[in-house]
Amino acid sequence: DTEVTQTPKHLVMGMTNKKSLKCEQHMGHRAMYWYKQKAKKPPELMFVYSYEKLSINESVPSRFSPECPNSSLLNLHLHALQPEDSALYLCASSQDEAGKDTQYFGPGTRLTVL
Amino acid sequence: AQSVTQLDSQVPVFEEAPVELRCNYSSSVSVYLFWYVQYPNQGLQLLLKYLSGSTLVKGINGFEAEFNKSQTSFHLRKPSVHISDTAEYFCAVSENSGAGSYQLTFGKGTKLSVIP
């Protein structure tokens, strides 16, 4: 099983709402990632968790709050977002954080902020 | 920091014709190179990767790529494309961001459109 699942598929929220994105993998991977992808652009790394600890935060605004409750789950908590935060949010996982490892991507959550 | 340049933003090609998608990277150290494909409204899927050894790498769906260290290139090729190959293709390099952590740096992508 090489599947990374993400819920919800689509999310529409207002600027005052609080919502969460969820990501799950059962491949025994120890590294998990959040990316943001705007239309017609490559994915941009937001956060990396390695062995359930945050190892990289790419200077992401505090209105995005990641959480890794266990080795299979990764959440992204959203609060007070701006319309420019509308994008496809991709989760990925890899065996480890080593450079050689393949990252497996989920299908993404398409977020619209009104 | 490393960078990845995909020289063509769009490549139209007729069905059953060959295609080459170009990728150049900048690095003064050993690199790990990847090609990912993204079909419409989906996540990314690995096509192939170069870690070391043979410079010709074969991947899924009939794609292959050649690592050329002297030209710092990693071009993707397929001898005969199908309609189903229509997608966005991203070249990426794995970069050591410090303290043993690595992250992928993606090129801007090449949109491959296969024309019937």
Short mmCIF file of C-alpha atoms in Angstrom, two decimals:
data_model
loop_
_atom_site.label_atom_id
_atom_site.label_comp_id
_atom_site.label_asym_id
_atom_site.label_seq_id
_atom_site.Cartn_x
_atom_site.Cartn_y
_atom_site.Cartn_z
CA ASP A 1 0.00 0.00 0.00
CA THR A 2 1.63 3.23 -1.19
CA GLU A 3 -1.30 5.50 -0.49
CA VAL A 4 -1.42 8.82 1.29
CA THR A 5 -4.96 9.95 2.02
CA GLN A 6 -6.12 13.50 2.63
CA THR A 7 -9.41 14.86 3.89
CA PRO A 8 -11.38 16.80 2.97
CA LYS A 9 -10.93 16.94 -0.81
CA HIS A 10 -12.40 20.43 -0.95
CA LEU A 11 -12.80 23.08 1.74
CA VAL A 12 -14.37 26.52 1.61
CA MET A 13 -13.90 28.74 4.63
CA GLY A 14 -14.30 32.31 5.71
CA MET A 15 -11.50 34.42 7.08
CA THR A 16 -12.74 34.02 10.65
CA ASN A 17 -13.20 30.24 10.56
CA LYS A 18 -11.05 27.55 12.13
CA LYS A 19 -10.64 24.34 10.17
CA SER A 20 -8.22 21.43 9.94
CA LEU A 21 -6.75 19.39 7.11
CA LYS A 22 -5.92 15.76 7.75
CA CYS A 23 -3.36 13.43 6.21
CA GLU A 24 -2.80 9.74 6.87
CA GLN A 25 -0.33 7.09 5.70
CA HIS A 26 0.16 3.47 6.72
CA MET A 27 3.46 2.77 4.99
CA GLY A 28 5.51 3.07 8.18
CA HIS A 29 7.10 6.25 6.90
CA ARG A 30 8.79 8.44 9.50
CA ALA A 31 8.87 11.72 7.57
CA MET A 32 5.77 13.68 6.61
CA TYR A 33 5.42 16.95 4.71
CA TRP A 34 2.96 19.75 4.00
CA TYR A 35 3.20 21.61 0.69
CA LYS A 36 1.21 24.51 -0.72
CA GLN A 37 0.61 24.62 -4.48
CA LYS A 38 -0.87 27.62 -6.26
CA ALA A 39 -2.34 27.21 -9.73
CA LYS A 40 0.23 26.56 -12.46
CA LYS A 41 3.08 26.64 -9.91
CA PRO A 42 5.27 23.95 -8.34
CA PRO A 43 4.64 22.77 -4.78
CA GLU A 44 6.22 24.92 -2.06
CA LEU A 45 7.38 23.23 1.12
CA MET A 46 5.70 24.44 4.32
CA PHE A 47 6.60 21.97 7.07
CA VAL A 48 8.52 18.73 7.59
CA TYR A 49 8.02 16.31 10.45
CA SER A 50 10.61 13.66 11.13
CA TYR A 51 9.90 11.00 13.75
CA GLU A 52 6.91 13.08 14.88
CA LYS A 53 9.04 16.15 15.54
CA LEU A 54 8.93 19.34 13.51
CA SER A 55 12.24 19.54 11.67
CA ILE A 56 11.59 22.22 9.04
CA ASN A 57 9.29 25.25 9.13
CA GLU A 58 9.72 27.31 5.99
CA SER A 59 8.80 30.61 7.69
CA VAL A 60 5.11 29.86 7.38
CA PRO A 61 2.68 32.39 8.96
CA SER A 62 1.33 31.37 12.36
CA ARG A 63 -2.21 31.14 10.98
CA PHE A 64 -1.04 27.71 9.76
CA SER A 65 -0.34 25.33 12.63
CA PRO A 66 0.90 21.78 11.96
CA GLU A 67 0.44 18.86 14.29
CA CYS A 68 1.71 15.28 14.18
CA PRO A 69 -0.31 13.25 16.72
CA ASN A 70 1.41 9.97 15.80
CA SER A 71 3.61 8.49 13.10
CA SER A 72 0.69 7.89 10.72
CA LEU A 73 -1.19 11.17 11.03
CA LEU A 74 -0.45 14.75 10.11
CA ASN A 75 -2.82 17.67 10.60
CA LEU A 76 -2.74 21.26 9.46
CA HIS A 77 -4.83 23.61 11.58
CA LEU A 78 -6.06 26.75 9.85
CA HIS A 79 -7.19 29.95 11.54
CA ALA A 80 -7.83 33.48 10.30
CA LEU A 81 -6.70 32.73 6.77
CA GLN A 82 -6.52 35.25 3.97
CA PRO A 83 -7.92 34.90 0.43
CA GLU A 84 -4.35 34.57 -0.89
CA ASP A 85 -4.05 31.34 1.11
CA SER A 86 -6.43 29.68 -1.34
CA ALA A 87 -4.46 26.83 -2.94
CA LEU A 88 -4.07 23.08 -3.21
CA TYR A 89 -2.52 21.73 0.01
CA LEU A 90 -0.54 18.54 -0.52
CA CYS A 91 0.63 16.10 2.08
CA ALA A 92 3.51 13.72 1.41
CA SER A 93 5.44 11.07 3.27
CA SER A 94 8.77 9.28 2.86
CA GLN A 95 10.60 6.44 4.55
CA ASP A 96 12.94 8.86 6.22
CA GLU A 97 14.14 12.40 5.73
CA ALA A 98 17.17 11.25 3.76
CA GLY A 99 17.69 12.85 0.39
CA LYS A 100 17.34 9.59 -1.52
CA ASP A 101 13.86 8.75 -0.32
CA THR A 102 10.87 8.97 -2.62
CA GLN A 103 8.12 11.21 -1.38
CA TYR A 104 4.61 9.81 -1.83
CA PHE A 105 1.96 12.47 -2.29
CA GLY A 106 -1.69 12.52 -1.40
CA PRO A 107 -4.31 13.91 -3.80
CA GLY A 108 -4.49 17.20 -1.93
CA THR A 109 -7.12 19.41 -0.35
CA ARG A 110 -8.31 22.28 -2.50
CA LEU A 111 -8.85 25.21 -0.14
CA THR A 112 -10.83 28.33 -0.97
CA VAL A 113 -10.80 31.24 1.49
CA LEU A 114 -13.60 33.74 1.04
CA ALA B 1 20.98 26.69 -2.39
CA GLN B 2 20.32 24.57 -5.39
CA SER B 3 18.04 25.52 -8.24
CA VAL B 4 16.24 23.64 -10.97
CA THR B 5 15.45 25.06 -14.38
CA GLN B 6 12.87 23.53 -16.67
CA LEU B 7 13.50 25.20 -19.97
CA ASP B 8 10.05 24.73 -21.49
CA SER B 9 6.83 25.73 -19.75
CA GLN B 10 4.67 23.99 -22.38
CA VAL B 11 5.42 21.20 -24.82
CA PRO B 12 2.77 20.15 -27.36
CA VAL B 13 3.45 16.88 -29.18
CA PHE B 14 1.46 14.60 -31.44
CA GLU B 15 0.38 11.19 -30.22
CA GLU B 16 2.98 8.43 -30.84
CA ALA B 17 5.74 11.00 -31.40
CA PRO B 18 8.82 11.12 -29.16
CA VAL B 19 9.22 13.78 -26.52
CA GLU B 20 12.02 15.27 -24.43
CA LEU B 21 11.41 17.47 -21.40
CA ARG B 22 14.49 19.41 -20.38
CA CYS B 23 15.80 19.99 -16.88
CA ASN B 24 19.02 21.63 -15.69
CA TYR B 25 20.19 21.99 -12.12
CA SER B 26 22.84 23.98 -10.34
CA SER B 27 24.94 22.27 -7.74
CA SER B 28 28.54 21.94 -6.72
CA VAL B 29 28.00 18.75 -4.75
CA SER B 30 26.44 15.36 -5.28
CA VAL B 31 22.75 15.52 -6.02
CA TYR B 32 19.72 13.33 -6.05
CA LEU B 33 17.40 14.09 -8.96
CA PHE B 34 13.74 13.27 -9.46
CA TRP B 35 11.00 13.57 -12.05
CA TYR B 36 7.41 13.74 -10.80
CA VAL B 37 4.17 13.83 -12.82
CA GLN B 38 0.96 15.55 -11.78
CA TYR B 39 -2.26 14.65 -13.59
CA PRO B 40 -5.12 17.17 -13.42
CA ASN B 41 -6.63 17.52 -9.95
CA GLN B 42 -4.26 14.98 -8.45
CA GLY B 43 -1.14 14.85 -6.31
CA LEU B 44 2.35 14.17 -7.60
CA GLN B 45 3.61 10.72 -8.56
CA LEU B 46 7.24 9.70 -8.94
CA LEU B 47 8.27 8.80 -12.50
CA LEU B 48 11.93 8.05 -11.79
CA LYS B 49 14.93 9.16 -9.79
CA TYR B 50 18.72 9.27 -10.06
CA LEU B 51 20.74 8.52 -6.95
CA SER B 52 24.03 7.16 -8.28
CA GLY B 53 25.43 4.60 -10.69
CA SER B 54 24.16 4.21 -14.25
CA THR B 55 23.37 7.56 -15.78
CA LEU B 56 20.40 6.19 -17.73
CA VAL B 57 17.42 5.77 -15.45
CA LYS B 58 14.25 3.97 -16.46
CA GLY B 59 10.94 4.82 -14.84
CA ILE B 60 7.26 4.03 -15.03
CA ASN B 61 5.01 4.42 -18.07
CA GLY B 62 7.90 4.05 -20.54
CA PHE B 63 9.78 7.18 -19.42
CA GLU B 64 13.53 7.38 -19.01
CA ALA B 65 16.01 10.10 -18.11
CA GLU B 66 19.72 10.60 -18.53
CA PHE B 67 21.92 12.20 -15.90
CA ASN B 68 24.68 14.30 -17.45
CA LYS B 69 27.05 15.66 -14.83
CA SER B 70 29.15 17.77 -17.19
CA GLN B 71 26.08 19.54 -18.55
CA THR B 72 24.24 19.47 -15.19
CA SER B 73 21.19 18.12 -16.95
CA PHE B 74 18.58 15.46 -16.28
CA HIS B 75 16.33 15.40 -19.33
CA LEU B 76 13.23 13.20 -19.46
CA ARG B 77 12.36 11.25 -22.61
CA LYS B 78 9.71 8.96 -23.99
CA PRO B 79 9.95 7.39 -27.45
CA SER B 80 6.20 7.38 -28.14
CA VAL B 81 3.66 9.36 -26.15
CA HIS B 82 0.01 8.58 -25.49
CA ILE B 83 -2.94 10.84 -24.85
CA SER B 84 -2.83 9.70 -21.21
CA ASP B 85 0.62 11.29 -20.81
CA THR B 86 -0.96 14.74 -20.89
CA ALA B 87 0.02 16.19 -17.51
CA GLU B 88 2.37 18.56 -15.68
CA TYR B 89 5.91 17.27 -15.21
CA PHE B 90 8.19 18.52 -12.44
CA CYS B 91 11.93 18.04 -12.18
CA ALA B 92 13.25 18.21 -8.61
CA VAL B 93 16.56 18.10 -6.77
CA SER B 94 17.01 16.91 -3.22
CA GLU B 95 18.90 19.45 -1.18
CA ASN B 96 20.53 19.14 2.23
CA SER B 97 18.95 21.94 4.27
CA GLY B 98 21.23 21.39 7.24
CA ALA B 99 21.52 19.05 10.23
CA GLY B 100 20.81 16.04 8.06
CA SER B 101 17.49 17.33 6.79
CA TYR B 102 16.72 17.21 3.09
CA GLN B 103 14.06 18.96 1.07
CA LEU B 104 12.93 18.81 -2.53
CA THR B 105 13.37 21.89 -4.70
CA PHE B 106 11.06 21.74 -7.70
CA GLY B 107 11.39 23.30 -11.10
CA LYS B 108 8.53 25.41 -12.39
CA GLY B 109 7.06 22.50 -14.32
CA THR B 110 6.46 21.61 -17.97
CA LYS B 111 2.96 21.12 -19.25
CA LEU B 112 2.97 18.24 -21.75
CA SER B 113 -0.03 18.27 -24.09
CA VAL B 114 -0.46 15.25 -26.36
CA ILE B 115 -2.41 16.04 -29.51
CA PRO B 116 -4.52 13.26 -31.09
#
